[in-house]
Amino acid sequence: MNAARPVHWPMSQFPVVDDCLQVGGLSLLQLAARVGQTPFYAYDRRLIDERVAWLRRILPPAIKLHYAIKANPMPALVQHLARQVDGLDVASLAEMQVALDAGMNPANISFAGPGKRPPELIAAIAAGITLHLESARELETVAQLGQKLGRQSRVAVRVNPDFELKTSGMKMGGGSKPFGVDAEQVPTLLQRIGELGLDFQGFHLFTGSQNLRAEALIEAHDRIFELALRLADAAPGRVWLLNIGGGFGIPYFPGDQPLDVRPVAANLDRWLPIVAARLPEAEIVLELGRYLVGEAGIYVVEVMDRKVSRGHTFLIANGGLHHHLAASGNFGQVIRKNYPVVVGNRVFGTEREVVTVVGPLCTPLDVLADRMELAKTDIGDLIVVFQSGAYGLTASPTAFLSHPPCREVLV
Ligand SMILES: *Cc1c(COP(=O)(O)O)cnc(C)c1O
């Protein structure tokens, strides 16, 4: 008996018919035939649409919703989301091209990230997107390049807050950080933006990622609004934009529970009139990555071999770490934990066994599921890793060991 053992939150977003997972209206077996190969990633439009619609219902209508492309830059997916969100956030020139190709209004595209190179800055200024400045040096470069191009640069200041939150999953702000400009240096930077005559938009404050606790996000938002209102006193013009970051998490590991967005929305509702009284033109932007797409995606591999080594059963799959680093436990996790995994064509499977699912790479790091209870498999069965719509393929070392590439489909 081990009643307290944490379990995975049930993955009920994909229907199951005749013990087979259904994705985009097809059984997983049909989908695999349609894709033409394993391994592959599949992203479900319906689930993405439902997530955006649900957020829109819960959040105050004045809150603008942006998608942070780095979570999943697949062009078809970005194009699909571009029609539903208010803006796109990019972190490289290639992501900017995807955002522009998707038809998003350049005024609603923002570009953050340290160490932006001159060609990236030039492209952003020419396109008329908003550059989130990460340093005083970057500001000077932007001003020079804008002058050469004969075009006024739209800029916002990414702020490294002067507070650190105890609770955030992955910290991106507070203390010493390579991201943004330290809050105490921001007034000087704002004055310089005024002197250079740039088109000042506002502020960007991003404190961290993968938060599952509403109280943590509420605390972050309280501190962010307080700081933004303080900094706004030194603004060189009107404040049009207040990007308060994102950080909404999704349940990956045993014991994780979904974030309750409602109290977060209620707290935003409380702040809106306070911000509007001080900064009546300011749009408040939430930038979300994984929360919009993470739960809509699966990674699918095929069982190539089964072997029993001194009593322990291994399933050898044709994909692994090189396509899905995060599920292998090597993308920032301290202790390896299993993503939710099932045998997609035998979801409930009456015969069960405890197995370790490994990929084909010659390294002990290539593990997709460690000692999990799954349905008993045959060669050719399909193993599904849930919660794989964000930080999957493009967050993985695809060239490592030179195995064949993965496919991605939007269904
Ligand atoms: C990565 C990133 C995001 C998205 O993070 P998620 O955890 O996927 O929501 C948002 N904003 C900035 C500035 C980022 O760097």
Short mmCIF file of C-alpha atoms and ligand atoms in Angstrom, two decimals:
data_model
loop_
_atom_site.label_atom_id
_atom_site.label_comp_id
_atom_site.label_asym_id
_atom_site.label_seq_id
_atom_site.Cartn_x
_atom_site.Cartn_y
_atom_site.Cartn_z
CA MET A 1 0.00 0.00 0.00
CA ASN A 2 1.30 3.42 -0.96
CA ALA A 3 -1.79 5.62 -0.96
CA ALA A 4 0.15 8.90 -0.94
CA ARG A 5 2.11 8.17 -4.14
CA PRO A 6 1.52 11.18 -6.40
CA VAL A 7 -0.14 10.42 -9.73
CA HIS A 8 -0.40 12.27 -13.04
CA TRP A 9 -3.33 14.60 -13.52
CA PRO A 10 -5.70 12.71 -15.89
CA MET A 11 -5.07 13.53 -19.55
CA SER A 12 -8.69 13.66 -20.67
CA GLN A 13 -8.29 16.22 -23.47
CA PHE A 14 -8.08 13.53 -26.19
CA PRO A 15 -11.04 11.14 -26.48
CA VAL A 16 -10.51 7.38 -26.37
CA VAL A 17 -12.54 5.07 -28.65
CA ASP A 18 -12.08 1.28 -28.58
CA ASP A 19 -9.08 1.81 -26.30
CA CYS A 20 -7.39 3.98 -28.97
CA LEU A 21 -6.60 7.67 -28.54
CA GLN A 22 -8.41 10.00 -30.96
CA VAL A 23 -6.55 13.03 -32.27
CA GLY A 24 -8.15 15.60 -34.53
CA GLY A 25 -11.05 13.25 -35.25
CA LEU A 26 -8.81 10.34 -36.31
CA SER A 27 -7.76 7.29 -34.35
CA LEU A 28 -4.08 7.45 -33.51
CA LEU A 29 -3.39 4.49 -35.81
CA GLN A 30 -5.06 6.27 -38.73
CA LEU A 31 -3.24 9.47 -37.87
CA ALA A 32 0.11 7.64 -37.91
CA ALA A 33 -0.78 6.27 -41.36
CA ARG A 34 -1.73 9.77 -42.48
CA VAL A 35 1.54 11.25 -41.23
CA GLY A 36 3.46 8.54 -43.06
CA GLN A 37 6.04 7.88 -40.37
CA THR A 38 6.78 7.65 -36.72
CA PRO A 39 7.99 9.47 -34.68
CA PHE A 40 5.84 12.58 -35.01
CA TYR A 41 4.29 15.40 -33.07
CA ALA A 42 0.60 16.17 -33.49
CA TYR A 43 -1.06 19.40 -32.35
CA ASP A 44 -4.84 19.57 -32.08
CA ARG A 45 -6.47 22.78 -33.35
CA ARG A 46 -9.66 22.15 -31.43
CA LEU A 47 -7.81 22.03 -28.11
CA ILE A 48 -5.90 25.22 -28.90
CA ASP A 49 -9.14 26.98 -29.87
CA GLU A 50 -10.87 25.79 -26.71
CA ARG A 51 -8.00 27.00 -24.55
CA VAL A 52 -8.01 30.48 -26.08
CA ALA A 53 -11.82 30.75 -25.93
CA TRP A 54 -11.87 29.61 -22.31
CA LEU A 55 -9.20 32.16 -21.33
CA ARG A 56 -11.12 34.92 -23.09
CA ARG A 57 -14.21 34.04 -21.07
CA ILE A 58 -12.33 34.08 -17.77
CA LEU A 59 -9.96 37.03 -18.22
CA PRO A 60 -11.19 40.63 -18.13
CA PRO A 61 -11.97 41.63 -21.75
CA ALA A 62 -9.46 44.49 -21.61
CA ILE A 63 -6.54 42.09 -21.16
CA LYS A 64 -4.70 41.45 -24.42
CA LEU A 65 -3.48 37.95 -25.10
CA HIS A 66 -0.14 37.38 -26.85
CA TYR A 67 1.43 34.10 -27.93
CA ALA A 68 5.17 33.64 -27.21
CA ILE A 69 6.31 31.83 -30.36
CA LYS A 70 9.33 30.13 -28.84
CA ALA A 71 7.00 27.65 -27.09
CA ASN A 72 6.12 26.22 -30.52
CA PRO A 73 7.15 28.02 -33.71
CA MET A 74 5.56 25.58 -36.22
CA PRO A 75 4.41 28.01 -38.95
CA ALA A 76 0.97 26.41 -39.44
CA LEU A 77 0.31 26.52 -35.71
CA VAL A 78 1.45 30.14 -35.39
CA GLN A 79 -0.74 31.07 -38.34
CA HIS A 80 -3.68 29.35 -36.70
CA LEU A 81 -3.11 31.12 -33.38
CA ALA A 82 -2.42 34.48 -35.00
CA ARG A 83 -6.10 34.71 -35.92
CA GLN A 84 -7.15 34.27 -32.31
CA VAL A 85 -4.66 36.21 -30.18
CA ASP A 86 -3.98 39.95 -30.04
CA GLY A 87 -0.26 39.74 -30.66
CA LEU A 88 2.82 37.58 -31.07
CA ASP A 89 6.06 37.73 -29.11
CA VAL A 90 9.23 36.71 -30.90
CA ALA A 91 12.82 36.18 -29.79
CA SER A 92 14.74 35.93 -33.09
CA LEU A 93 14.66 37.10 -36.68
CA ALA A 94 13.37 33.72 -37.85
CA GLU A 95 10.51 33.84 -35.33
CA MET A 96 9.75 37.38 -36.49
CA GLN A 97 9.46 36.14 -40.08
CA VAL A 98 7.05 33.41 -38.96
CA ALA A 99 4.96 36.02 -37.11
CA LEU A 100 4.86 38.35 -40.13
CA ASP A 101 4.12 35.45 -42.51
CA ALA A 102 1.20 34.54 -40.24
CA GLY A 103 -0.35 37.91 -41.07
CA MET A 104 -0.07 39.49 -37.64
CA ASN A 105 -0.12 43.29 -37.65
CA PRO A 106 3.52 44.37 -37.01
CA ALA A 107 2.31 46.82 -34.38
CA ASN A 108 1.24 43.80 -32.33
CA ILE A 109 4.50 41.89 -32.64
CA SER A 110 7.16 42.39 -30.00
CA PHE A 111 10.76 41.25 -30.06
CA ALA A 112 12.52 40.54 -26.75
CA GLY A 113 15.78 38.76 -25.97
CA PRO A 114 19.34 39.67 -25.00
CA GLY A 115 22.11 40.14 -27.58
CA LYS A 116 19.96 41.03 -30.58
CA ARG A 117 22.25 41.33 -33.63
CA PRO A 118 22.22 44.37 -35.95
CA PRO A 119 20.47 42.50 -38.82
CA GLU A 120 17.73 41.49 -36.38
CA LEU A 121 17.34 45.04 -35.10
CA ILE A 122 17.30 46.45 -38.65
CA ALA A 123 14.64 43.96 -39.73
CA ALA A 124 12.53 44.75 -36.68
CA ILE A 125 12.76 48.52 -37.22
CA ALA A 126 11.97 48.15 -40.93
CA ALA A 127 8.98 45.95 -40.14
CA GLY A 128 7.68 48.38 -37.54
CA ILE A 129 7.47 45.87 -34.71
CA THR A 130 8.12 46.78 -31.06
CA LEU A 131 11.65 46.14 -29.81
CA HIS A 132 11.91 45.25 -26.17
CA LEU A 133 15.19 46.85 -25.13
CA GLU A 134 17.43 44.69 -23.01
CA SER A 135 20.30 47.13 -22.33
CA ALA A 136 21.47 50.74 -22.63
CA ARG A 137 23.88 49.68 -25.36
CA GLU A 138 21.09 48.09 -27.34
CA LEU A 139 19.15 51.37 -27.10
CA GLU A 140 22.04 53.32 -28.65
CA THR A 141 22.41 50.74 -31.44
CA VAL A 142 18.68 50.85 -32.17
CA ALA A 143 18.72 54.64 -32.34
CA GLN A 144 21.66 54.64 -34.79
CA LEU A 145 20.18 51.94 -37.00
CA GLY A 146 16.78 53.66 -37.02
CA GLN A 147 18.39 56.90 -38.12
CA LYS A 148 20.22 55.13 -40.96
CA LEU A 149 16.96 53.52 -42.07
CA GLY A 150 15.08 56.82 -41.79
CA ARG A 151 12.49 55.17 -39.63
CA GLN A 152 11.49 55.85 -36.03
CA SER A 153 11.96 52.77 -33.86
CA ARG A 154 9.14 51.53 -31.64
CA VAL A 155 10.64 50.54 -28.32
CA ALA A 156 9.59 49.23 -24.94
CA VAL A 157 11.85 48.63 -21.97
CA ARG A 158 12.23 45.16 -20.59
CA VAL A 159 12.66 45.60 -16.87
CA ASN A 160 14.56 43.28 -14.55
CA PRO A 161 12.46 43.83 -11.41
CA ASP A 162 13.93 44.89 -8.09
CA PHE A 163 12.03 42.12 -6.35
CA GLU A 164 12.46 38.36 -6.50
CA LEU A 165 9.53 36.01 -6.09
CA LYS A 166 9.94 33.04 -3.81
CA THR A 167 7.48 30.94 -5.64
CA SER A 168 7.94 31.04 -9.41
CA GLY A 169 8.74 27.80 -11.24
CA MET A 170 11.53 29.09 -13.52
CA LYS A 171 12.89 32.46 -12.44
CA MET A 172 13.51 34.99 -15.20
CA GLY A 173 13.65 38.22 -13.22
CA GLY A 174 14.88 39.74 -9.95
CA GLY A 175 18.44 39.70 -8.58
CA SER A 176 21.28 39.61 -11.13
CA LYS A 177 19.91 38.58 -14.51
CA PRO A 178 21.02 38.80 -18.14
CA PHE A 179 17.42 39.71 -19.10
CA GLY A 180 16.13 43.25 -19.17
CA VAL A 181 17.43 46.44 -17.57
CA ASP A 182 17.67 46.59 -13.78
CA ALA A 183 14.70 48.58 -12.47
CA GLU A 184 17.00 51.12 -10.76
CA GLN A 185 18.67 51.93 -14.13
CA VAL A 186 15.39 52.28 -16.01
CA PRO A 187 14.75 56.01 -15.30
CA THR A 188 18.10 56.93 -16.92
CA LEU A 189 17.27 54.74 -19.91
CA LEU A 190 13.84 56.36 -20.23
CA GLN A 191 15.40 59.80 -20.27
CA ARG A 192 17.75 58.69 -23.05
CA ILE A 193 14.84 57.28 -25.08
CA GLY A 194 13.26 60.75 -24.84
CA GLU A 195 16.49 62.49 -25.93
CA LEU A 196 16.85 60.15 -28.91
CA GLY A 197 13.23 60.76 -29.93
CA LEU A 198 12.26 57.10 -30.23
CA ASP A 199 8.66 55.95 -30.32
CA PHE A 200 8.28 54.84 -26.70
CA GLN A 201 5.64 52.18 -26.10
CA GLY A 202 5.95 51.06 -22.52
CA PHE A 203 7.24 48.32 -20.28
CA HIS A 204 7.75 44.58 -20.29
CA LEU A 205 8.10 42.73 -17.00
CA PHE A 206 8.53 38.98 -17.10
CA THR A 207 9.19 37.26 -13.80
CA GLY A 208 9.11 33.56 -14.60
CA SER A 209 7.62 30.51 -16.23
CA GLN A 210 5.68 27.35 -15.42
CA ASN A 211 3.70 28.57 -12.44
CA LEU A 212 0.95 26.26 -11.23
CA ARG A 213 -0.06 28.30 -8.17
CA ALA A 214 -2.52 31.16 -8.54
CA GLU A 215 -1.22 32.87 -5.37
CA ALA A 216 2.26 33.04 -6.88
CA LEU A 217 0.97 34.70 -10.05
CA ILE A 218 -1.17 37.10 -8.04
CA GLU A 219 1.82 38.13 -5.96
CA ALA A 220 3.88 38.58 -9.14
CA HIS A 221 1.18 40.72 -10.77
CA ASP A 222 0.82 42.90 -7.66
CA ARG A 223 4.53 43.61 -7.57
CA ILE A 224 4.71 44.10 -11.36
CA PHE A 225 1.90 46.68 -11.40
CA GLU A 226 3.39 48.54 -8.42
CA LEU A 227 6.79 48.69 -10.12
CA ALA A 228 5.37 49.62 -13.54
CA LEU A 229 3.37 52.50 -12.07
CA ARG A 230 6.48 53.75 -10.27
CA LEU A 231 8.60 53.55 -13.44
CA ALA A 232 5.87 55.24 -15.49
CA ASP A 233 6.57 58.49 -13.59
CA ALA A 234 9.84 58.71 -15.53
CA ALA A 235 8.38 57.74 -18.93
CA PRO A 236 9.39 59.98 -21.86
CA GLY A 237 5.84 59.95 -23.20
CA ARG A 238 2.55 58.20 -22.82
CA VAL A 239 2.59 54.56 -21.84
CA TRP A 240 0.79 52.49 -24.45
CA LEU A 241 1.93 49.04 -23.40
CA LEU A 242 2.26 47.16 -20.15
CA ASN A 243 3.38 43.61 -20.87
CA ILE A 244 3.11 41.80 -17.55
CA GLY A 245 4.64 38.54 -18.79
CA GLY A 246 2.93 35.20 -18.56
CA GLY A 247 4.15 32.28 -16.56
CA PHE A 248 0.93 30.24 -16.60
CA GLY A 249 2.01 26.62 -16.12
CA ILE A 250 0.58 23.26 -17.11
CA PRO A 251 0.69 19.98 -15.13
CA TYR A 252 3.52 17.75 -16.35
CA PHE A 253 4.55 15.55 -13.44
CA PRO A 254 2.94 13.29 -10.84
CA GLY A 255 1.36 15.48 -8.18
CA ASP A 256 1.10 18.59 -10.42
CA GLN A 257 -2.38 20.13 -10.41
CA PRO A 258 -3.68 22.50 -13.08
CA LEU A 259 -3.44 26.23 -12.44
CA ASP A 260 -6.71 27.84 -11.32
CA VAL A 261 -6.82 30.95 -13.52
CA ARG A 262 -9.97 32.42 -11.96
CA PRO A 263 -8.35 34.07 -8.90
CA VAL A 264 -5.60 35.41 -11.19
CA ALA A 265 -8.28 36.91 -13.44
CA ALA A 266 -10.10 38.41 -10.44
CA ASN A 267 -6.88 40.07 -9.29
CA LEU A 268 -6.30 41.51 -12.79
CA ASP A 269 -9.86 42.82 -12.71
CA ARG A 270 -9.04 44.59 -9.44
CA TRP A 271 -5.93 46.23 -10.96
CA LEU A 272 -7.45 47.38 -14.26
CA PRO A 273 -9.17 50.53 -12.93
CA ILE A 274 -6.10 51.42 -10.85
CA VAL A 275 -3.85 51.21 -13.92
CA ALA A 276 -6.42 52.95 -16.14
CA ALA A 277 -6.59 55.91 -13.74
CA ARG A 278 -2.84 56.46 -14.00
CA LEU A 279 -2.11 55.22 -17.53
CA PRO A 280 -5.36 55.53 -19.49
CA GLU A 281 -3.82 54.52 -22.84
CA ALA A 282 -1.97 51.45 -21.57
CA GLU A 283 -2.90 48.07 -23.00
CA ILE A 284 -2.20 45.28 -20.56
CA VAL A 285 -0.69 42.26 -22.26
CA LEU A 286 -0.34 38.71 -21.00
CA GLU A 287 2.20 36.73 -23.03
CA LEU A 288 1.61 33.01 -22.85
CA GLY A 289 3.51 30.17 -24.46
CA ARG A 290 2.99 26.68 -23.07
CA TYR A 291 -0.40 27.48 -21.55
CA LEU A 292 -1.89 28.01 -25.01
CA VAL A 293 -0.35 25.05 -26.82
CA GLY A 294 1.36 22.65 -24.41
CA GLU A 295 -1.64 20.48 -23.61
CA ALA A 296 -2.80 20.36 -27.23
CA GLY A 297 0.26 18.42 -28.41
CA ILE A 298 1.46 14.83 -28.24
CA TYR A 299 4.71 13.15 -29.24
CA VAL A 300 4.26 9.69 -30.77
CA VAL A 301 6.91 6.98 -31.07
CA GLU A 302 6.73 3.35 -32.15
CA VAL A 303 7.94 0.35 -30.18
CA MET A 304 10.85 -1.21 -32.10
CA ASP A 305 11.99 -3.76 -29.55
CA ARG A 306 11.23 -5.12 -26.10
CA LYS A 307 13.78 -6.65 -23.86
CA VAL A 308 14.02 -7.89 -20.34
CA SER A 309 17.30 -7.12 -18.61
CA ARG A 310 17.72 -8.90 -15.29
CA GLY A 311 14.02 -8.79 -14.61
CA HIS A 312 13.29 -5.25 -15.80
CA THR A 313 11.39 -4.66 -19.07
CA PHE A 314 12.59 -2.03 -21.51
CA LEU A 315 10.60 -0.83 -24.51
CA ILE A 316 12.93 0.54 -27.18
CA ALA A 317 11.22 3.24 -29.21
CA ASN A 318 12.25 4.91 -32.47
CA GLY A 319 12.27 8.41 -30.96
CA GLY A 320 13.43 10.01 -27.76
CA LEU A 321 15.69 12.71 -26.38
CA HIS A 322 16.76 14.05 -29.80
CA HIS A 323 13.13 15.01 -30.54
CA HIS A 324 11.84 15.61 -27.03
CA LEU A 325 14.56 16.66 -24.66
CA ALA A 326 12.09 17.89 -22.03
CA ALA A 327 10.33 14.53 -21.70
CA SER A 328 13.72 12.84 -21.22
CA GLY A 329 14.21 15.04 -18.16
CA ASN A 330 17.18 16.96 -19.53
CA PHE A 331 15.62 20.39 -20.24
CA GLY A 332 16.16 22.16 -16.94
CA GLN A 333 14.74 19.53 -14.56
CA VAL A 334 16.72 18.91 -11.39
CA ILE A 335 15.27 15.48 -10.66
CA ARG A 336 13.99 13.41 -13.57
CA LYS A 337 10.22 12.86 -13.46
CA ASN A 338 7.98 11.18 -16.00
CA TYR A 339 5.76 13.12 -18.34
CA PRO A 340 2.30 11.53 -18.67
CA VAL A 341 2.68 8.60 -21.09
CA VAL A 342 0.27 5.97 -22.46
CA VAL A 343 0.27 3.28 -25.10
CA GLY A 344 -1.86 5.23 -27.57
CA ASN A 345 -3.50 2.23 -29.25
CA ARG A 346 -4.10 0.43 -25.90
CA VAL A 347 -4.84 3.29 -23.56
CA PHE A 348 -6.48 1.35 -20.74
CA GLY A 349 -5.27 -2.10 -21.83
CA THR A 350 -6.45 -4.82 -19.46
CA GLU A 351 -3.00 -6.42 -19.29
CA ARG A 352 -0.55 -4.04 -17.59
CA GLU A 353 3.18 -4.07 -16.93
CA VAL A 354 5.80 -1.81 -15.42
CA VAL A 355 8.32 -0.76 -18.06
CA THR A 356 11.00 1.75 -18.91
CA VAL A 357 10.59 3.36 -22.33
CA VAL A 358 13.88 4.40 -23.91
CA GLY A 359 14.78 6.01 -27.21
CA PRO A 360 17.27 4.72 -29.81
CA LEU A 361 20.23 6.88 -28.79
CA CYS A 362 23.33 5.30 -27.26
CA THR A 363 23.17 7.29 -24.05
CA PRO A 364 21.56 6.50 -20.69
CA LEU A 365 19.92 9.96 -20.86
CA ASP A 366 17.54 8.81 -23.60
CA VAL A 367 14.57 7.84 -21.41
CA LEU A 368 10.94 8.73 -22.17
CA ALA A 369 9.32 6.94 -19.22
CA ASP A 370 11.06 5.40 -16.25
CA ARG A 371 9.37 2.47 -14.47
CA MET A 372 5.83 3.39 -15.47
CA GLU A 373 2.82 1.14 -15.48
CA LEU A 374 1.56 0.92 -19.07
CA ALA A 375 -0.60 -1.44 -21.10
CA LYS A 376 1.35 -4.51 -22.23
CA THR A 377 2.77 -3.72 -25.68
CA ASP A 378 3.66 -5.48 -28.89
CA ILE A 379 6.24 -4.36 -31.42
CA GLY A 380 4.67 -1.64 -33.57
CA ASP A 381 2.49 -0.21 -30.77
CA LEU A 382 2.45 3.55 -30.43
CA ILE A 383 3.68 5.25 -27.27
CA VAL A 384 2.23 8.71 -26.65
CA VAL A 385 3.84 11.44 -24.55
CA PHE A 386 1.22 14.01 -23.50
CA GLN A 387 1.79 17.72 -22.65
CA SER A 388 4.16 17.94 -25.62
CA GLY A 389 2.79 20.91 -27.57
CA ALA A 390 5.41 23.32 -26.18
CA TYR A 391 9.21 23.13 -25.88
CA GLY A 392 9.24 19.89 -27.84
CA LEU A 393 10.98 19.53 -31.18
CA THR A 394 12.62 22.97 -31.36
CA ALA A 395 13.87 22.64 -27.79
CA SER A 396 15.67 19.37 -28.61
CA PRO A 397 19.14 18.48 -29.95
CA THR A 398 17.84 17.03 -33.23
CA ALA A 399 21.31 16.54 -34.72
CA PHE A 400 22.60 14.47 -31.78
CA LEU A 401 23.49 11.00 -33.14
CA SER A 402 22.15 11.90 -36.59
CA HIS A 403 18.91 9.92 -36.44
CA PRO A 404 16.13 10.62 -38.96
CA PRO A 405 14.08 13.77 -38.47
CA CYS A 406 10.69 14.01 -36.77
CA ARG A 407 7.47 15.19 -38.44
CA GLU A 408 4.98 17.68 -37.04
CA VAL A 409 1.31 17.90 -37.98
CA LEU A 410 -1.47 20.29 -37.03
CA VAL A 411 -4.75 18.41 -37.03
C1 LIG B 1 9.65 32.00 -22.86
C2 LIG B 1 8.95 33.25 -22.63
C3 LIG B 1 7.56 33.26 -22.50
C4 LIG B 1 6.72 32.02 -22.58
O1 LIG B 1 6.89 31.21 -21.46
P1 LIG B 1 5.85 30.02 -21.21
O2 LIG B 1 6.32 29.40 -19.98
O3 LIG B 1 5.91 29.12 -22.39
O4 LIG B 1 4.50 30.63 -21.09
C5 LIG B 1 6.95 34.47 -22.31
N1 LIG B 1 7.65 35.62 -22.25
C6 LIG B 1 9.00 35.65 -22.35
C7 LIG B 1 9.71 36.94 -22.27
C8 LIG B 1 9.69 34.47 -22.55
O5 LIG B 1 11.02 34.52 -22.63
#
